Amino acid sequence: MTYPVLEVSDVTVRFGGVVAVDGASLTIKAGELIGFVGPNGAGKTTLMRVITGIIKPDEGQVLLGGKDLAGLAVNQRIRAGLALAQQIVQPLKAMTLLENVALACGAEKTRNPFSAMVSFDRDAENRRALELLSRVGLREAANLEPAKLPLGYLKRLEVARALALNPQLLLLDEPLAGLNQSEASELADLIKALNADGLPILLIEHNLREVMRICPQVYVQDQGRPLAFGPTEEVMSRPDVIQAYMGGNTNAAGQ
Amino acid sequence: MLYLELLFQGIVQGSIYALIALGLTLVYGLLRILHVAHAALFTLGGYLGVIITNATGSLALATVISMVVVGFVGMAVYKLAYEPLLSKPPFIALIASIALFIASEEIFRIIFGPYGLSYTTPPLQGYFVLFDGFFLKHGEALVIVLSVVMLAALGWFSTKTRLGVSWRATVTDPDMASAFGINTQNVRYMNFFIGSALAAAAGVLVALLNNLVEPSMGSVASYKALAIIVLGGLGSIRGTLIAAMAIGIIESFGTIYIGHLLDRDALAFAFLIVVLMLRPQGLLGAK
Amino acid sequence: MAYEITLVTTMAISILFALSLNFITGFCGQISLGHAAFMGVGAYTSAIMMKADIPFLLTIPAAAILAGILGLLVGFASLRVRHDFLAITTMGVVFLFVGIVRQQEFLGGEIGISGIRGSSFGRLGFMAICLGLAGAFAAFSLLIKRSWMGYVFDSIADNEDVSRILGIDVSKYKLIAFVVGTSAAGIAGALYAQHFRFVGPDSFGFVESITVLAMVIVGGIGSVWGVAVAAAFLSVMPLLFQFVNDFKILAYGALLFAMMRWAPDGLAGIVARSMKKLRGRS
């Protein structure tokens, strides 16, 4: 049988007495593009960190291609097929954009330090890095250092670096945040195109407009609890989802 | 009886460590700099204390003048040495600070000679008999009392006065404080003034206990105070005080009981390493 | 001639020692304030073996292995603590080393081990060995810098967390940097013991650790040739500046401070900037 690409089941995270994520479950199948939305404080970033292995969940599990990720460190999860573009851009500052991406392209060479020690050739990786930079529209900037580049460039760099890892699943953490309208919709188009090429993507995003435009399905989380999961239009027109966004706090009266 | 005596020795030493390390913590909290040259200010305080006492005959006057002068020197160190380095990677300031410390040790040696200075008529040499066979030198009692008084005054200042509250806010969270309109530049000066003045007081007290100041008296202070603030959790004032006492007492007992295995300095660092392996963020450090 | 031989030998040992720290701090970005401890382990290892009539060349690998084992332990510690905490932990290592050595009878205690037998190579031959080893390690460093391992080191020095997100096993690479760097320091220690025919606890303390760190930073952190030049110069500076004997440490402190204040990227940085200027002009 074939496994879904990613299966998050009943994940709960507590920080001290606060429950940040409460029984989150979601599934991504081959070729899907899922928008992961929710108001501020919904626990989106926390769940993302559970998936990447930065936070250990108190309950529940995360399966990638049917393989339990429990106990694997961040770098091992990346090797297992995850790739992440971070919300807060973190380029390697002393390297050009090309070098940033080429390093990720060389994942096979860097897997084992001793083979890294005796590998010198970077041509193939540089070529592929240039292709990827072209793909995200950064070809012109390939030989620049990140320090002086605008945020829009660095957001794309994050995406290119993640693609360089040849992932089975791409996690995008608010790639559109901080971008202006036209930059955002351009990057959203790129995300849609990447998915159209067959890459499954989980997109955490605040920009509902773009999410509704490009994502066929959404997963909504509110106050750490899963609220809805399904086709975008259907979910986003549900009263409780609208309430969560409008009222900010659906459970205020009940608690 | 031996236990009690060792405990007191540890507390005396711990008080001195606390006075020295507090300034380091303040600087670290605000600027994220490991201020090794702080120990040179401690030495300077000791020298001024001895020289002024010998000239005027008043230890109290010497202590006050020494604290004020060294406080200003501390501000100058910030202005001339650290301010230009704030935007550089942290190890740059660390090495600059070490260089400053090495150079100033030499300056003390060149100006005051290699053998050090002593009080002509050492003050406070008497002792209290607390009970049978247990003595506490006046100087040692002064160390404890003065440390408590100064720390209490600092506590009052930082919680009860307007200036003190903004100071504490800045040390805890510089960005937040400047967002609230606090002039962080002034706070930095104040920080260096207070921290350096406390180090000067410690210098005077150490000079009193040993009846000696010498060019290298700061070397112990330089690295052990670093160990203490790291042990306390870097930037945590309460952590620093606890760590200072802990190191003082551990050294005091350790030298007697396991001194044949490890010398005094190694003991402090052995403790530090064990703690850091268990709690990488230090005793009271925030994660 | 004897004076020149001593001078060159001293330089070569310092270059090897400084490059060994450069491997850890310059390449992999892990600061160490206690590197002299590893030189000390190597020096004591070689000294004791020499006393037991073991040939000098055999003491070199032994010194490297023992120093490397201690380096592995400190490397594991570096996985727990970061940045300033790591700096102070490594400083603790050197104080522990000195503190322990001082109390050990078989290591000569406070007095150290003197009267170490000379190798069979003579002064000139020994100088050649020192130069050879320093040169070999410099070449190895340059090779690593160009390899994919050097590429990964750059990324770890730049940002550990990003390296992890790019799938890099940061811990493994760090441990390798520590083992390689500390083993080389151990070799430098064996050479030191043979050069001075004496080892004592005070030869491998905190001050010596800072001195070698200063060589790395003055040279330009991570730059192989910059560090080599700085090490060569700084190691013989006290000898060259005998005429200002009283002020030589002051001069050293002042130089180091001035360097941090005005040229924190070291010799390598100064040269790179002036090359740029020259090129811009032509």
Short mmCIF file of C-alpha atoms in Angstrom, two decimals, chain A residues 94, chain B residues 89-92 95, chain C residues 18-19 21-32 145 154 157 212-228 230 259-260 263-270:
data_model
loop_
_atom_site.label_atom_id
_atom_site.label_comp_id
_atom_site.label_asym_id
_atom_site.label_seq_id
_atom_site.Cartn_x
_atom_site.Cartn_y
_atom_site.Cartn_z
CA ALA A 94 29.19 35.07 4.52
CA PRO B 89 31.17 39.68 16.61
CA PRO B 90 31.32 39.13 20.39
CA PHE B 91 34.74 37.49 20.50
CA ILE B 92 36.30 40.71 19.18
CA ILE B 95 39.86 39.65 22.97
CA ALA C 18 48.07 28.35 16.04
CA LEU C 19 46.86 26.49 12.94
CA LEU C 21 43.35 26.24 16.98
CA ASN C 22 42.44 27.87 13.68
CA PHE C 23 40.96 24.54 12.61
CA ILE C 24 38.50 24.64 15.51
CA THR C 25 37.88 28.36 15.92
CA GLY C 26 38.62 29.68 12.46
CA PHE C 27 37.12 26.91 10.35
CA CYS C 28 34.32 25.54 12.50
CA GLY C 29 33.58 28.70 14.51
CA GLN C 30 33.94 27.11 17.95
CA ILE C 31 35.75 29.44 20.30
CA SER C 32 38.30 27.97 22.69
CA LYS C 145 39.23 24.62 3.36
CA ASP C 154 31.81 27.63 6.92
CA ALA C 157 30.53 28.87 11.80
CA VAL C 212 47.49 31.34 20.75
CA LEU C 213 43.98 32.69 20.29
CA ALA C 214 45.54 36.11 19.75
CA MET C 215 47.71 34.61 16.99
CA VAL C 216 44.62 33.28 15.25
CA ILE C 217 42.72 36.54 15.52
CA VAL C 218 45.62 38.81 14.61
CA GLY C 219 46.26 36.63 11.58
CA GLY C 220 42.65 36.79 10.52
CA ILE C 221 40.32 34.14 11.83
CA GLY C 222 40.11 31.22 9.39
CA SER C 223 42.88 32.42 7.08
CA VAL C 224 45.63 29.79 6.95
CA TRP C 225 48.45 31.98 5.72
CA GLY C 226 47.37 34.96 7.86
CA VAL C 227 47.40 32.85 11.00
CA ALA C 228 50.77 31.31 10.05
CA ALA C 230 50.87 36.09 12.78
CA MET C 259 44.15 45.23 16.21
CA MET C 260 40.70 44.47 17.63
CA ALA C 263 41.31 45.78 12.19
CA PRO C 264 39.29 43.00 13.80
CA ASP C 265 39.54 40.87 10.66
CA GLY C 266 43.29 40.58 11.19
CA LEU C 267 46.19 40.58 8.77
CA ALA C 268 44.18 38.67 6.19
CA GLY C 269 41.51 41.36 6.31
CA ILE C 270 44.02 44.18 6.02
#
